[in-house]
PDB file of C-alpha atoms in Angstrom:
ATOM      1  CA  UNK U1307     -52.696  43.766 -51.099  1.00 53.00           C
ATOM      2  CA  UNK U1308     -53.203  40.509 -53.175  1.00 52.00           C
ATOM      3  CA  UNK U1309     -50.095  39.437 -55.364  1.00 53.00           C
ATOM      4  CA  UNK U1310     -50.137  40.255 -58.865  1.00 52.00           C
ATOM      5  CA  UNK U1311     -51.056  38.076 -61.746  1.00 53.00           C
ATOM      6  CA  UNK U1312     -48.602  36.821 -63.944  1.00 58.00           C
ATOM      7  CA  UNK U1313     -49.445  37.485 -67.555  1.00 66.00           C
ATOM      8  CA  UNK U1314     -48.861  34.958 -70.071  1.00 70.00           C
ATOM      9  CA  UNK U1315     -46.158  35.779 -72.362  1.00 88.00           C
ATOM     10  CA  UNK U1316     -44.925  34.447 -75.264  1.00 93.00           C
ATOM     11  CA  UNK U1317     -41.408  34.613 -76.932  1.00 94.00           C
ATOM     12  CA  UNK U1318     -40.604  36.993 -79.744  1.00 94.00           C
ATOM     13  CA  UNK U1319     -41.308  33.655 -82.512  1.00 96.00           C
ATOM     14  CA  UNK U1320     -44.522  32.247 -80.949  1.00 96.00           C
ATOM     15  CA  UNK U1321     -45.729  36.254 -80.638  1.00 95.00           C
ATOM     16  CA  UNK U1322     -45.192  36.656 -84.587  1.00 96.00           C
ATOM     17  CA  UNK U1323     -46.672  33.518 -85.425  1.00 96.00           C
ATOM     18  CA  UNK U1324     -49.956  34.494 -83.296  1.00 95.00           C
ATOM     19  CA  UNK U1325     -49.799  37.759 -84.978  1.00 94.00           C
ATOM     20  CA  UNK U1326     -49.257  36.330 -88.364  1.00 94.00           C
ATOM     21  CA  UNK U1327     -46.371  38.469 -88.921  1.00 95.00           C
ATOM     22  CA  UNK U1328     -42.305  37.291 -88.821  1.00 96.00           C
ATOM     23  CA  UNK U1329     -40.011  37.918 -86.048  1.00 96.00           C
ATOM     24  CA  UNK U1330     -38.200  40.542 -88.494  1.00 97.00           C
ATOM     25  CA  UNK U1331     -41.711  42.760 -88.858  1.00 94.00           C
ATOM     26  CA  UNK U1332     -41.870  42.662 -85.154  1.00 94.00           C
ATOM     27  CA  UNK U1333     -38.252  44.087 -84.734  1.00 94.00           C
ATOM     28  CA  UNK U1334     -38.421  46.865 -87.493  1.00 95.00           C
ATOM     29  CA  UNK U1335     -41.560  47.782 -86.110  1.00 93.00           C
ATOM     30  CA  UNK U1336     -39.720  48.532 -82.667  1.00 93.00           C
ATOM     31  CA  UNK U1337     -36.484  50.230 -83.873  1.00 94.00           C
ATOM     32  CA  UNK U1338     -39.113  52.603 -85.966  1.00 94.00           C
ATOM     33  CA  UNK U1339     -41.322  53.247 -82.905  1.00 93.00           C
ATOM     34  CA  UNK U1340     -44.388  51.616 -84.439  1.00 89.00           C
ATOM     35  CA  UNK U1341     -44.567  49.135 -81.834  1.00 89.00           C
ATOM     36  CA  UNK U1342     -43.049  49.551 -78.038  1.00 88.00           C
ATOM     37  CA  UNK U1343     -40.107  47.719 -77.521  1.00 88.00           C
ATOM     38  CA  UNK U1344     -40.991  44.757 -75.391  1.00 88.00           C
ATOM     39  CA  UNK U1345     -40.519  43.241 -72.104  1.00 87.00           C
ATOM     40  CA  UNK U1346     -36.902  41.635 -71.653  1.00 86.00           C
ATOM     41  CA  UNK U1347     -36.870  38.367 -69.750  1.00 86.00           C
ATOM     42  CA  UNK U1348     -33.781  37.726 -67.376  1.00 87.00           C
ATOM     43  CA  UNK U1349     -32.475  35.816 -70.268  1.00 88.00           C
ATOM     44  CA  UNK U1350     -32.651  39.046 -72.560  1.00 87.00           C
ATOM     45  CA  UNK U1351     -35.609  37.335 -74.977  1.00 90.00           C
ATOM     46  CA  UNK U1352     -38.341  39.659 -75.676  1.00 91.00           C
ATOM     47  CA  UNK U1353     -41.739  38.850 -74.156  1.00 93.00           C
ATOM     48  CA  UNK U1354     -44.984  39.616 -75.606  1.00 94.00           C
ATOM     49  CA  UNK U1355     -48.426  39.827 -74.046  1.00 92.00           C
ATOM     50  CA  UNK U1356     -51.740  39.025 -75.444  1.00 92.00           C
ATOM     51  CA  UNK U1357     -52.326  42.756 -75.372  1.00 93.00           C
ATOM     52  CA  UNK U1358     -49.337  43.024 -77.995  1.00 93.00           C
ATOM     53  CA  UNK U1359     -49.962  40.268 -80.081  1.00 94.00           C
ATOM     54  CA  UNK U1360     -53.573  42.129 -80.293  1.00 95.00           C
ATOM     55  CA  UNK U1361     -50.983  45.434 -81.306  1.00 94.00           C
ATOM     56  CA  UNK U1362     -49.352  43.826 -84.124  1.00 94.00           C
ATOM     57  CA  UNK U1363     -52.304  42.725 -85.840  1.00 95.00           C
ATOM     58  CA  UNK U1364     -54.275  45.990 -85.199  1.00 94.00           C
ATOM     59  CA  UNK U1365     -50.854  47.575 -86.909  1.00 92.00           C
ATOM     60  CA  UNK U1366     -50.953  44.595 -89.905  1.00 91.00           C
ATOM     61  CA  UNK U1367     -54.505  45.684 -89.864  1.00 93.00           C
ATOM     62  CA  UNK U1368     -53.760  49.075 -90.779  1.00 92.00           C
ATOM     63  CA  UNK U1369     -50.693  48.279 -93.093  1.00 90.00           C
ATOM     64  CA  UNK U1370     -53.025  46.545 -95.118  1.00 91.00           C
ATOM     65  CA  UNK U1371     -55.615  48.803 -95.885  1.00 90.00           C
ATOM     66  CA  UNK U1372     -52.915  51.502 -97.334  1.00 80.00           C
ATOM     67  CA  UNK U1373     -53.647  52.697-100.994  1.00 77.00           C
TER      68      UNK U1373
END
């Protein structure tokens, strides 16, 4: 079987700015179940994927386009 691919990750800050959101948006958006809480590194920082930075702006998408 060949070994799995790392996926880059980025760190709760970096993930918001990409997303064009703040770290805060990101948070309430897990405790509220809008967004799946993310990976944990050893350290205990959350990791995001590109796939999840693509989730939060799909969800700011959305957010914005409310009456």
């Amino acid at each position: 079987m060949p070994p799995q691919r790392q996926l880059p990750r980025q760190k709760l800050g970096e993930a918001a700015k990409m997303a064009g959101v703040s770290a805060q948006k990101i948070r309430h958006d897990e405790r509220v179940g809008l967004f799946p809480v993310a990976a944990h590194a050893e350290s205990g920082c959350r990791q995001y994927a590109d796939k999840d930075v693509d989730r939060l702006r799909f969800i700011t998408m959305l957010e914005s386009a409310r009456p």
